[in-house]
Amino acid sequence: MAFVEFKNVRIAGISAGVPKFVASNLHPLENDGISSDYSPEAFVEATGVLERHVSNSLTTSDLCFEAAEKLIADLGWDKKEIEALVFVSQTADYVLPATACILQDRLGLSRECYAEDIALGCSGWVYGLSNVASLVATGSIKKALLLAGDAKKRAKGSLDPLFGHAGTATAIEYSEGDNGFKFHFGTDGSGYDAIIMPDGGSRNQVSMKSFELEEVEGKQMHRLQTHMKGMDVFSFGITTAPKSVKKLAEHFGFNYLDADYVIFHQANMKMNNQIVKKLKLDPEKVPSCMYKFGNTSSASIPLTIVTQLKDKFETKPTNFLCCGFGVGLSWGTLAFKSEKMIVSELVEVEEPKEESKWV
């Protein structure tokens, strides 16, 4: 059983950045990847996604950079004291090098900085947090950043009206005596192709065929776009997430119903409502941001905290339960207690007027 606990570590703060441009699902963009029988009203009712923040040119690292700069300033941290940076995304800047290395330089962090990428999606923030916590909990590293999110430059047919772009920053620090984090993790690689980009890796390298459109669940897509088996993913989510929450609570001996807030990956409203019903949760304790931001992959949990809960818990201890699930197939559930956690104002990032040196 993949249960993990790290003490003497806390989340000092969370921030998020999104593109300033907002796309409405009631008025689809020309290059949204939608089928000919798309009904805007039916889609919004089924998914709960009215609009999304998307970009022509901003990458995940651009959004995470802006979120990190805001959070570091709000915390008053000295950048020289940040000794680790973990970047979690399905949309890295390059195949090589790791985007974390680029962000270390771009943020002006010390060259004595641990930096790595983790290629995960919807469960990525929880996995990334456990990775950073393992570095900080011993006290060898005192301050670290977890940058997580997804954004992909827009091309014709490349956007799904379910997905939005976002980048987040989570500041983690050593805190002696803190109860820290409790985790439960799981993986089912037999469902690896339930959410997959078929081409572009070593298994299926890019070729002319990669750009040929094919019918995928009612949409015209090429093989460098993410393909998803909708019903398989839905069944996986509503089954796995409730079990993981219950297993975490049982293993560590607490009642999950006592949590002040329970935050799930923002997959789609129908799926999340099913999970809430299965767990018999009070809907008032389960905030959601997908109505305004869509499914933002590994950014969705911290983005929900920033946009829905700021000013609601910063001055008092608050018990959180967070559960991410998706590509892999993988899942992770986290329990932690926040105290004096800083939540930055949402950063809306303008399209760059000219290309930066990181392009």
PDB file of C-alpha atoms in Angstrom, residues 31-305:
ATOM      1  CA  ASN A  31      -9.620  26.353 -33.684  1.00  0.00           C
ATOM      2  CA  ASP A  32     -11.350  24.550 -30.819  1.00  0.00           C
ATOM      3  CA  GLY A  33     -11.351  20.810 -31.416  1.00  0.00           C
ATOM      4  CA  ILE A  34     -15.105  20.251 -31.469  1.00  0.00           C
ATOM      5  CA  SER A  35     -17.376  17.974 -33.454  1.00  0.00           C
ATOM      6  CA  SER A  36     -19.909  19.211 -36.003  1.00  0.00           C
ATOM      7  CA  ASP A  37     -22.817  18.317 -33.714  1.00  0.00           C
ATOM      8  CA  TYR A  38     -21.420  20.329 -30.777  1.00  0.00           C
ATOM      9  CA  SER A  39     -24.176  21.941 -28.706  1.00  0.00           C
ATOM     10  CA  PRO A  40     -22.771  24.747 -26.520  1.00  0.00           C
ATOM     11  CA  GLU A  41     -25.595  24.660 -23.989  1.00  0.00           C
ATOM     12  CA  ALA A  42     -25.532  20.867 -23.681  1.00  0.00           C
ATOM     13  CA  PHE A  43     -21.744  20.858 -23.277  1.00  0.00           C
ATOM     14  CA  VAL A  44     -21.796  23.464 -20.502  1.00  0.00           C
ATOM     15  CA  GLU A  45     -24.585  21.635 -18.683  1.00  0.00           C
ATOM     16  CA  ALA A  46     -22.793  18.265 -18.916  1.00  0.00           C
ATOM     17  CA  THR A  47     -19.276  19.415 -18.003  1.00  0.00           C
ATOM     18  CA  GLY A  48     -19.850  22.509 -15.896  1.00  0.00           C
ATOM     19  CA  VAL A  49     -17.293  24.413 -17.985  1.00  0.00           C
ATOM     20  CA  LEU A  50     -18.623  27.757 -19.212  1.00  0.00           C
ATOM     21  CA  GLU A  51     -15.306  29.403 -20.060  1.00  0.00           C
ATOM     22  CA  ARG A  52     -11.539  28.922 -19.954  1.00  0.00           C
ATOM     23  CA  HIS A  53      -8.416  31.036 -19.910  1.00  0.00           C
ATOM     24  CA  VAL A  54      -6.308  30.069 -22.956  1.00  0.00           C
ATOM     25  CA  SER A  55      -3.317  31.488 -24.794  1.00  0.00           C
ATOM     26  CA  ASN A  56      -1.853  31.730 -28.269  1.00  0.00           C
ATOM     27  CA  SER A  57       1.743  31.789 -27.109  1.00  0.00           C
ATOM     28  CA  LEU A  58       2.139  31.437 -23.332  1.00  0.00           C
ATOM     29  CA  THR A  59       3.629  28.158 -22.157  1.00  0.00           C
ATOM     30  CA  THR A  60       3.174  26.410 -18.839  1.00  0.00           C
ATOM     31  CA  SER A  61       6.538  27.692 -17.674  1.00  0.00           C
ATOM     32  CA  ASP A  62       5.509  31.284 -18.501  1.00  0.00           C
ATOM     33  CA  LEU A  63       2.432  30.974 -16.297  1.00  0.00           C
ATOM     34  CA  CYS A  64       4.314  29.197 -13.492  1.00  0.00           C
ATOM     35  CA  PHE A  65       7.038  31.852 -13.629  1.00  0.00           C
ATOM     36  CA  GLU A  66       4.533  34.663 -13.105  1.00  0.00           C
ATOM     37  CA  ALA A  67       2.804  32.744 -10.297  1.00  0.00           C
ATOM     38  CA  ALA A  68       6.144  32.042  -8.611  1.00  0.00           C
ATOM     39  CA  GLU A  69       7.316  35.643  -8.831  1.00  0.00           C
ATOM     40  CA  LYS A  70       4.077  36.810  -7.220  1.00  0.00           C
ATOM     41  CA  LEU A  71       4.232  34.222  -4.444  1.00  0.00           C
ATOM     42  CA  ILE A  72       7.909  34.813  -3.625  1.00  0.00           C
ATOM     43  CA  ALA A  73       7.202  38.536  -3.314  1.00  0.00           C
ATOM     44  CA  ASP A  74       4.114  37.975  -1.129  1.00  0.00           C
ATOM     45  CA  LEU A  75       6.069  35.651   1.170  1.00  0.00           C
ATOM     46  CA  GLY A  76       9.066  37.953   1.301  1.00  0.00           C
ATOM     47  CA  TRP A  77      11.361  35.015   0.565  1.00  0.00           C
ATOM     48  CA  ASP A  78      14.985  35.540  -0.392  1.00  0.00           C
ATOM     49  CA  LYS A  79      15.452  33.733  -3.710  1.00  0.00           C
ATOM     50  CA  LYS A  80      18.938  32.654  -2.626  1.00  0.00           C
ATOM     51  CA  GLU A  81      17.336  30.532   0.107  1.00  0.00           C
ATOM     52  CA  ILE A  82      15.151  28.513  -2.309  1.00  0.00           C
ATOM     53  CA  GLU A  83      17.099  25.287  -2.736  1.00  0.00           C
ATOM     54  CA  ALA A  84      14.722  23.077  -4.724  1.00  0.00           C
ATOM     55  CA  LEU A  85      12.354  23.508  -7.670  1.00  0.00           C
ATOM     56  CA  VAL A  86      10.112  20.765  -9.040  1.00  0.00           C
ATOM     57  CA  PHE A  87       8.122  21.362 -12.236  1.00  0.00           C
ATOM     58  CA  VAL A  88       5.092  19.137 -12.910  1.00  0.00           C
ATOM     59  CA  SER A  89       3.481  19.248 -16.344  1.00  0.00           C
ATOM     60  CA  GLN A  90       2.498  17.356 -19.473  1.00  0.00           C
ATOM     61  CA  THR A  91       3.559  20.364 -21.543  1.00  0.00           C
ATOM     62  CA  ALA A  92       7.234  21.001 -20.894  1.00  0.00           C
ATOM     63  CA  ASP A  93       9.028  23.666 -22.923  1.00  0.00           C
ATOM     64  CA  TYR A  94      11.230  21.088 -24.638  1.00  0.00           C
ATOM     65  CA  VAL A  95      11.854  17.343 -24.711  1.00  0.00           C
ATOM     66  CA  LEU A  96      15.305  18.349 -23.425  1.00  0.00           C
ATOM     67  CA  PRO A  97      16.376  20.110 -21.221  1.00  0.00           C
ATOM     68  CA  ALA A  98      14.138  19.846 -18.166  1.00  0.00           C
ATOM     69  CA  THR A  99      11.945  22.936 -17.833  1.00  0.00           C
ATOM     70  CA  ALA A 100      12.834  23.104 -14.134  1.00  0.00           C
ATOM     71  CA  CYS A 101      16.387  23.988 -15.137  1.00  0.00           C
ATOM     72  CA  ILE A 102      15.132  26.846 -17.309  1.00  0.00           C
ATOM     73  CA  LEU A 103      12.912  28.135 -14.505  1.00  0.00           C
ATOM     74  CA  GLN A 104      15.796  28.044 -12.013  1.00  0.00           C
ATOM     75  CA  ASP A 105      17.674  30.514 -14.196  1.00  0.00           C
ATOM     76  CA  ARG A 106      14.637  32.565 -15.160  1.00  0.00           C
ATOM     77  CA  LEU A 107      13.590  33.031 -11.522  1.00  0.00           C
ATOM     78  CA  GLY A 108      17.129  33.938 -10.508  1.00  0.00           C
ATOM     79  CA  LEU A 109      17.499  31.092  -8.021  1.00  0.00           C
ATOM     80  CA  SER A 110      20.857  29.903  -6.743  1.00  0.00           C
ATOM     81  CA  ARG A 111      22.891  27.585  -8.942  1.00  0.00           C
ATOM     82  CA  GLU A 112      23.070  25.343  -5.869  1.00  0.00           C
ATOM     83  CA  CYS A 113      19.444  24.403  -6.547  1.00  0.00           C
ATOM     84  CA  TYR A 114      17.871  20.958  -6.943  1.00  0.00           C
ATOM     85  CA  ALA A 115      15.711  21.061 -10.086  1.00  0.00           C
ATOM     86  CA  GLU A 116      13.684  18.344 -11.827  1.00  0.00           C
ATOM     87  CA  ASP A 117      10.653  17.746 -14.021  1.00  0.00           C
ATOM     88  CA  ILE A 118       7.828  15.303 -13.335  1.00  0.00           C
ATOM     89  CA  ALA A 119       5.730  14.315 -16.368  1.00  0.00           C
ATOM     90  CA  LEU A 120       2.295  13.853 -14.827  1.00  0.00           C
ATOM     91  CA  GLY A 121      -1.101  15.404 -15.384  1.00  0.00           C
ATOM     92  CA  CYS A 122      -4.173  15.447 -13.188  1.00  0.00           C
ATOM     93  CA  SER A 123      -2.594  13.728 -10.174  1.00  0.00           C
ATOM     94  CA  GLY A 124       0.625  15.699 -10.598  1.00  0.00           C
ATOM     95  CA  TRP A 125       0.239  18.342  -7.894  1.00  0.00           C
ATOM     96  CA  VAL A 126      -0.228  15.688  -5.186  1.00  0.00           C
ATOM     97  CA  TYR A 127       2.691  13.616  -6.502  1.00  0.00           C
ATOM     98  CA  GLY A 128       4.854  16.700  -6.837  1.00  0.00           C
ATOM     99  CA  LEU A 129       4.063  17.806  -3.303  1.00  0.00           C
ATOM    100  CA  SER A 130       5.183  14.437  -1.913  1.00  0.00           C
ATOM    101  CA  ASN A 131       8.400  14.715  -3.906  1.00  0.00           C
ATOM    102  CA  VAL A 132       9.184  18.185  -2.546  1.00  0.00           C
ATOM    103  CA  ALA A 133       8.119  17.223   0.985  1.00  0.00           C
ATOM    104  CA  SER A 134      10.604  14.349   0.961  1.00  0.00           C
ATOM    105  CA  LEU A 135      13.389  16.858   0.238  1.00  0.00           C
ATOM    106  CA  VAL A 136      12.330  19.401   2.852  1.00  0.00           C
ATOM    107  CA  ALA A 137      11.153  17.208   5.759  1.00  0.00           C
ATOM    108  CA  THR A 138      14.711  16.322   6.845  1.00  0.00           C
ATOM    109  CA  GLY A 139      15.639  19.987   7.234  1.00  0.00           C
ATOM    110  CA  SER A 140      18.556  19.756   4.810  1.00  0.00           C
ATOM    111  CA  ILE A 141      16.578  21.924   2.397  1.00  0.00           C
ATOM    112  CA  LYS A 142      14.577  24.649   4.122  1.00  0.00           C
ATOM    113  CA  LYS A 143      12.624  26.249   1.270  1.00  0.00           C
ATOM    114  CA  ALA A 144      11.368  24.839  -2.062  1.00  0.00           C
ATOM    115  CA  LEU A 145       8.966  25.536  -4.913  1.00  0.00           C
ATOM    116  CA  LEU A 146       6.510  23.217  -6.634  1.00  0.00           C
ATOM    117  CA  LEU A 147       5.432  24.608 -10.011  1.00  0.00           C
ATOM    118  CA  ALA A 148       2.558  22.744 -11.657  1.00  0.00           C
ATOM    119  CA  GLY A 149       0.213  23.269 -14.565  1.00  0.00           C
ATOM    120  CA  ASP A 150      -0.471  22.839 -18.251  1.00  0.00           C
ATOM    121  CA  ALA A 151      -0.727  25.080 -21.302  1.00  0.00           C
ATOM    122  CA  LYS A 152      -0.146  24.320 -24.944  1.00  0.00           C
ATOM    123  CA  LYS A 153       0.241  26.820 -27.742  1.00  0.00           C
ATOM    124  CA  ARG A 154      -2.942  27.027 -29.750  1.00  0.00           C
ATOM    125  CA  ALA A 155      -3.101  25.466 -33.202  1.00  0.00           C
ATOM    126  CA  LYS A 156      -6.080  24.633 -35.400  1.00  0.00           C
ATOM    127  CA  GLY A 157      -8.117  21.876 -33.792  1.00  0.00           C
ATOM    128  CA  SER A 158      -5.730  21.748 -30.851  1.00  0.00           C
ATOM    129  CA  LEU A 159      -8.059  22.934 -28.104  1.00  0.00           C
ATOM    130  CA  ASP A 160     -10.758  20.938 -26.407  1.00  0.00           C
ATOM    131  CA  PRO A 161     -13.485  23.114 -24.852  1.00  0.00           C
ATOM    132  CA  LEU A 162     -13.062  21.148 -21.616  1.00  0.00           C
ATOM    133  CA  PHE A 163      -9.486  22.291 -20.982  1.00  0.00           C
ATOM    134  CA  GLY A 164      -8.007  25.578 -19.818  1.00  0.00           C
ATOM    135  CA  HIS A 165      -4.457  26.829 -19.282  1.00  0.00           C
ATOM    136  CA  ALA A 166      -2.937  27.572 -15.872  1.00  0.00           C
ATOM    137  CA  GLY A 167       0.321  27.489 -13.971  1.00  0.00           C
ATOM    138  CA  THR A 168       0.652  27.401 -10.191  1.00  0.00           C
ATOM    139  CA  ALA A 169       3.323  27.838  -7.550  1.00  0.00           C
ATOM    140  CA  THR A 170       3.317  26.183  -4.138  1.00  0.00           C
ATOM    141  CA  ALA A 171       5.915  27.206  -1.554  1.00  0.00           C
ATOM    142  CA  ILE A 172       6.995  24.459   0.847  1.00  0.00           C
ATOM    143  CA  GLU A 173       9.214  25.048   3.868  1.00  0.00           C
ATOM    144  CA  TYR A 174      10.766  23.148   6.764  1.00  0.00           C
ATOM    145  CA  SER A 175       8.744  23.648   9.951  1.00  0.00           C
ATOM    146  CA  GLU A 176       9.885  21.699  12.981  1.00  0.00           C
ATOM    147  CA  GLY A 177       7.002  20.151  14.890  1.00  0.00           C
ATOM    148  CA  ASP A 178       4.477  20.585  12.068  1.00  0.00           C
ATOM    149  CA  ASN A 179       2.173  17.616  11.396  1.00  0.00           C
ATOM    150  CA  GLY A 180       3.055  17.817   7.707  1.00  0.00           C
ATOM    151  CA  PHE A 181       1.380  15.739   4.997  1.00  0.00           C
ATOM    152  CA  LYS A 182      -0.309  12.358   4.741  1.00  0.00           C
ATOM    153  CA  PHE A 183      -0.565  10.693   1.320  1.00  0.00           C
ATOM    154  CA  HIS A 184      -2.119   7.741  -0.439  1.00  0.00           C
ATOM    155  CA  PHE A 185      -0.998   6.890  -3.984  1.00  0.00           C
ATOM    156  CA  GLY A 186      -1.945   4.388  -6.642  1.00  0.00           C
ATOM    157  CA  THR A 187      -1.199   3.495 -10.255  1.00  0.00           C
ATOM    158  CA  ASP A 188      -2.899   1.312 -12.862  1.00  0.00           C
ATOM    159  CA  GLY A 189      -0.659   1.271 -15.924  1.00  0.00           C
ATOM    160  CA  SER A 190      -2.969  -1.186 -17.688  1.00  0.00           C
ATOM    161  CA  GLY A 191      -5.035   1.899 -18.510  1.00  0.00           C
ATOM    162  CA  TYR A 192      -2.090   3.848 -19.926  1.00  0.00           C
ATOM    163  CA  ASP A 193      -3.897   4.492 -23.202  1.00  0.00           C
ATOM    164  CA  ALA A 194      -7.041   5.932 -21.604  1.00  0.00           C
ATOM    165  CA  ILE A 195      -5.352   9.356 -21.764  1.00  0.00           C
ATOM    166  CA  ILE A 196      -2.475   9.411 -24.214  1.00  0.00           C
ATOM    167  CA  MET A 197      -0.609  11.437 -26.812  1.00  0.00           C
ATOM    168  CA  PRO A 198       0.164   8.606 -29.253  1.00  0.00           C
ATOM    169  CA  ASP A 199       3.132  10.163 -31.093  1.00  0.00           C
ATOM    170  CA  GLY A 200       6.095  12.303 -30.158  1.00  0.00           C
ATOM    171  CA  GLY A 201       7.931   9.973 -27.784  1.00  0.00           C
ATOM    172  CA  SER A 202      10.500   7.289 -28.456  1.00  0.00           C
ATOM    173  CA  ARG A 203       7.852   4.598 -28.969  1.00  0.00           C
ATOM    174  CA  ASN A 204       6.153   6.405 -31.860  1.00  0.00           C
ATOM    175  CA  GLN A 205       8.351   9.174 -33.178  1.00  0.00           C
ATOM    176  CA  VAL A 206       7.007  12.136 -35.120  1.00  0.00           C
ATOM    177  CA  SER A 207       6.294  11.427 -38.793  1.00  0.00           C
ATOM    178  CA  MET A 208       4.045  12.840 -41.493  1.00  0.00           C
ATOM    179  CA  LYS A 209       1.353  10.448 -40.303  1.00  0.00           C
ATOM    180  CA  SER A 210       1.420  12.186 -36.915  1.00  0.00           C
ATOM    181  CA  PHE A 211      -0.346  15.180 -38.465  1.00  0.00           C
ATOM    182  CA  GLU A 212      -3.096  13.284 -40.270  1.00  0.00           C
ATOM    183  CA  LEU A 213      -6.544  13.892 -38.773  1.00  0.00           C
ATOM    184  CA  GLU A 214      -8.526  10.917 -37.536  1.00  0.00           C
ATOM    185  CA  GLU A 215     -11.831  10.463 -35.752  1.00  0.00           C
ATOM    186  CA  VAL A 216     -11.372  10.139 -31.976  1.00  0.00           C
ATOM    187  CA  GLU A 217     -14.534  10.019 -29.863  1.00  0.00           C
ATOM    188  CA  GLY A 218     -16.387  12.284 -32.277  1.00  0.00           C
ATOM    189  CA  LYS A 219     -13.524  14.749 -32.785  1.00  0.00           C
ATOM    190  CA  GLN A 220     -11.047  15.232 -35.591  1.00  0.00           C
ATOM    191  CA  MET A 221      -7.608  14.913 -34.008  1.00  0.00           C
ATOM    192  CA  HIS A 222      -4.021  14.180 -34.970  1.00  0.00           C
ATOM    193  CA  ARG A 223      -1.582  11.991 -33.087  1.00  0.00           C
ATOM    194  CA  LEU A 224       0.261  14.838 -31.380  1.00  0.00           C
ATOM    195  CA  GLN A 225      -2.872  15.761 -29.459  1.00  0.00           C
ATOM    196  CA  THR A 226      -4.104  14.139 -26.271  1.00  0.00           C
ATOM    197  CA  HIS A 227      -6.551  11.305 -26.982  1.00  0.00           C
ATOM    198  CA  MET A 228      -8.951  10.360 -24.199  1.00  0.00           C
ATOM    199  CA  LYS A 229     -11.349   7.453 -23.780  1.00  0.00           C
ATOM    200  CA  GLY A 230     -14.062   9.457 -22.097  1.00  0.00           C
ATOM    201  CA  MET A 231     -16.162   6.695 -20.558  1.00  0.00           C
ATOM    202  CA  ASP A 232     -13.123   4.767 -19.319  1.00  0.00           C
ATOM    203  CA  VAL A 233     -11.773   7.878 -17.619  1.00  0.00           C
ATOM    204  CA  PHE A 234     -15.174   8.695 -16.131  1.00  0.00           C
ATOM    205  CA  SER A 235     -15.541   5.194 -14.681  1.00  0.00           C
ATOM    206  CA  PHE A 236     -11.977   5.316 -13.352  1.00  0.00           C
ATOM    207  CA  GLY A 237     -12.501   8.676 -11.648  1.00  0.00           C
ATOM    208  CA  ILE A 238     -15.782   7.972  -9.878  1.00  0.00           C
ATOM    209  CA  THR A 239     -14.458   4.597  -8.650  1.00  0.00           C
ATOM    210  CA  THR A 240     -10.868   5.378  -7.689  1.00  0.00           C
ATOM    211  CA  ALA A 241     -11.147   8.811  -6.058  1.00  0.00           C
ATOM    212  CA  PRO A 242     -13.677   7.823  -3.352  1.00  0.00           C
ATOM    213  CA  LYS A 243     -11.717   4.659  -2.536  1.00  0.00           C
ATOM    214  CA  SER A 244      -8.477   6.598  -2.191  1.00  0.00           C
ATOM    215  CA  VAL A 245     -10.036   9.163   0.167  1.00  0.00           C
ATOM    216  CA  LYS A 246     -11.461   6.392   2.344  1.00  0.00           C
ATOM    217  CA  LYS A 247      -8.205   4.428   2.384  1.00  0.00           C
ATOM    218  CA  LEU A 248      -6.198   7.477   3.431  1.00  0.00           C
ATOM    219  CA  ALA A 249      -8.604   8.278   6.265  1.00  0.00           C
ATOM    220  CA  GLU A 250      -8.745   4.672   7.470  1.00  0.00           C
ATOM    221  CA  HIS A 251      -4.973   4.192   7.378  1.00  0.00           C
ATOM    222  CA  PHE A 252      -4.187   7.365   9.321  1.00  0.00           C
ATOM    223  CA  GLY A 253      -7.207   7.160  11.634  1.00  0.00           C
ATOM    224  CA  PHE A 254      -9.278  10.240  10.897  1.00  0.00           C
ATOM    225  CA  ASN A 255     -12.785  10.963   9.638  1.00  0.00           C
ATOM    226  CA  TYR A 256     -12.658  12.485   6.157  1.00  0.00           C
ATOM    227  CA  LEU A 257     -16.054  14.096   6.775  1.00  0.00           C
ATOM    228  CA  ASP A 258     -14.387  16.345   9.358  1.00  0.00           C
ATOM    229  CA  ALA A 259     -12.238  18.083   6.737  1.00  0.00           C
ATOM    230  CA  ASP A 260     -12.960  21.778   6.353  1.00  0.00           C
ATOM    231  CA  TYR A 261     -12.461  21.591   2.573  1.00  0.00           C
ATOM    232  CA  VAL A 262     -12.228  18.670   0.165  1.00  0.00           C
ATOM    233  CA  ILE A 263     -10.712  19.601  -3.184  1.00  0.00           C
ATOM    234  CA  PHE A 264     -10.781  17.258  -6.157  1.00  0.00           C
ATOM    235  CA  HIS A 265      -9.058  17.540  -9.479  1.00  0.00           C
ATOM    236  CA  GLN A 266     -11.393  19.604 -11.656  1.00  0.00           C
ATOM    237  CA  ALA A 267     -12.150  16.908 -14.228  1.00  0.00           C
ATOM    238  CA  ASN A 268     -15.731  17.728 -15.129  1.00  0.00           C
ATOM    239  CA  MET A 269     -18.737  18.584 -13.010  1.00  0.00           C
ATOM    240  CA  LYS A 270     -20.686  15.405 -13.672  1.00  0.00           C
ATOM    241  CA  MET A 271     -17.759  13.228 -12.550  1.00  0.00           C
ATOM    242  CA  ASN A 272     -17.027  15.303  -9.473  1.00  0.00           C
ATOM    243  CA  ASN A 273     -20.672  15.398  -8.423  1.00  0.00           C
ATOM    244  CA  GLN A 274     -20.739  11.596  -8.525  1.00  0.00           C
ATOM    245  CA  ILE A 275     -17.643  11.446  -6.307  1.00  0.00           C
ATOM    246  CA  VAL A 276     -19.162  13.891  -3.811  1.00  0.00           C
ATOM    247  CA  LYS A 277     -22.342  11.778  -3.624  1.00  0.00           C
ATOM    248  CA  LYS A 278     -20.414   8.537  -3.127  1.00  0.00           C
ATOM    249  CA  LEU A 279     -18.491  10.032  -0.219  1.00  0.00           C
ATOM    250  CA  LYS A 280     -21.610  11.749   1.213  1.00  0.00           C
ATOM    251  CA  LEU A 281     -19.730  15.031   1.419  1.00  0.00           C
ATOM    252  CA  ASP A 282     -21.327  18.370   2.176  1.00  0.00           C
ATOM    253  CA  PRO A 283     -21.203  20.180  -1.218  1.00  0.00           C
ATOM    254  CA  GLU A 284     -20.441  23.420   0.649  1.00  0.00           C
ATOM    255  CA  LYS A 285     -17.093  21.893   1.622  1.00  0.00           C
ATOM    256  CA  VAL A 286     -16.194  20.976  -1.967  1.00  0.00           C
ATOM    257  CA  PRO A 287     -15.232  24.124  -3.896  1.00  0.00           C
ATOM    258  CA  SER A 288     -14.945  24.090  -7.667  1.00  0.00           C
ATOM    259  CA  CYS A 289     -13.371  26.413 -10.225  1.00  0.00           C
ATOM    260  CA  MET A 290     -14.042  24.518 -13.459  1.00  0.00           C
ATOM    261  CA  TYR A 291     -16.996  26.783 -14.369  1.00  0.00           C
ATOM    262  CA  LYS A 292     -14.575  29.659 -15.053  1.00  0.00           C
ATOM    263  CA  PHE A 293     -11.326  27.809 -15.789  1.00  0.00           C
ATOM    264  CA  GLY A 294     -12.134  24.327 -17.124  1.00  0.00           C
ATOM    265  CA  ASN A 295      -9.941  21.305 -16.531  1.00  0.00           C
ATOM    266  CA  THR A 296      -6.443  22.668 -15.886  1.00  0.00           C
ATOM    267  CA  SER A 297      -4.707  19.342 -15.241  1.00  0.00           C
ATOM    268  CA  SER A 298      -2.113  19.441 -12.430  1.00  0.00           C
ATOM    269  CA  ALA A 299      -2.956  23.100 -11.716  1.00  0.00           C
ATOM    270  CA  SER A 300      -6.591  22.434 -10.845  1.00  0.00           C
ATOM    271  CA  ILE A 301      -6.285  21.792  -7.083  1.00  0.00           C
ATOM    272  CA  PRO A 302      -4.082  24.797  -6.208  1.00  0.00           C
ATOM    273  CA  LEU A 303      -6.033  26.962  -8.693  1.00  0.00           C
ATOM    274  CA  THR A 304      -9.233  26.082  -6.844  1.00  0.00           C
ATOM    275  CA  ILE A 305      -7.651  27.112  -3.546  1.00  0.00           C
TER     276      ILE A 305
END
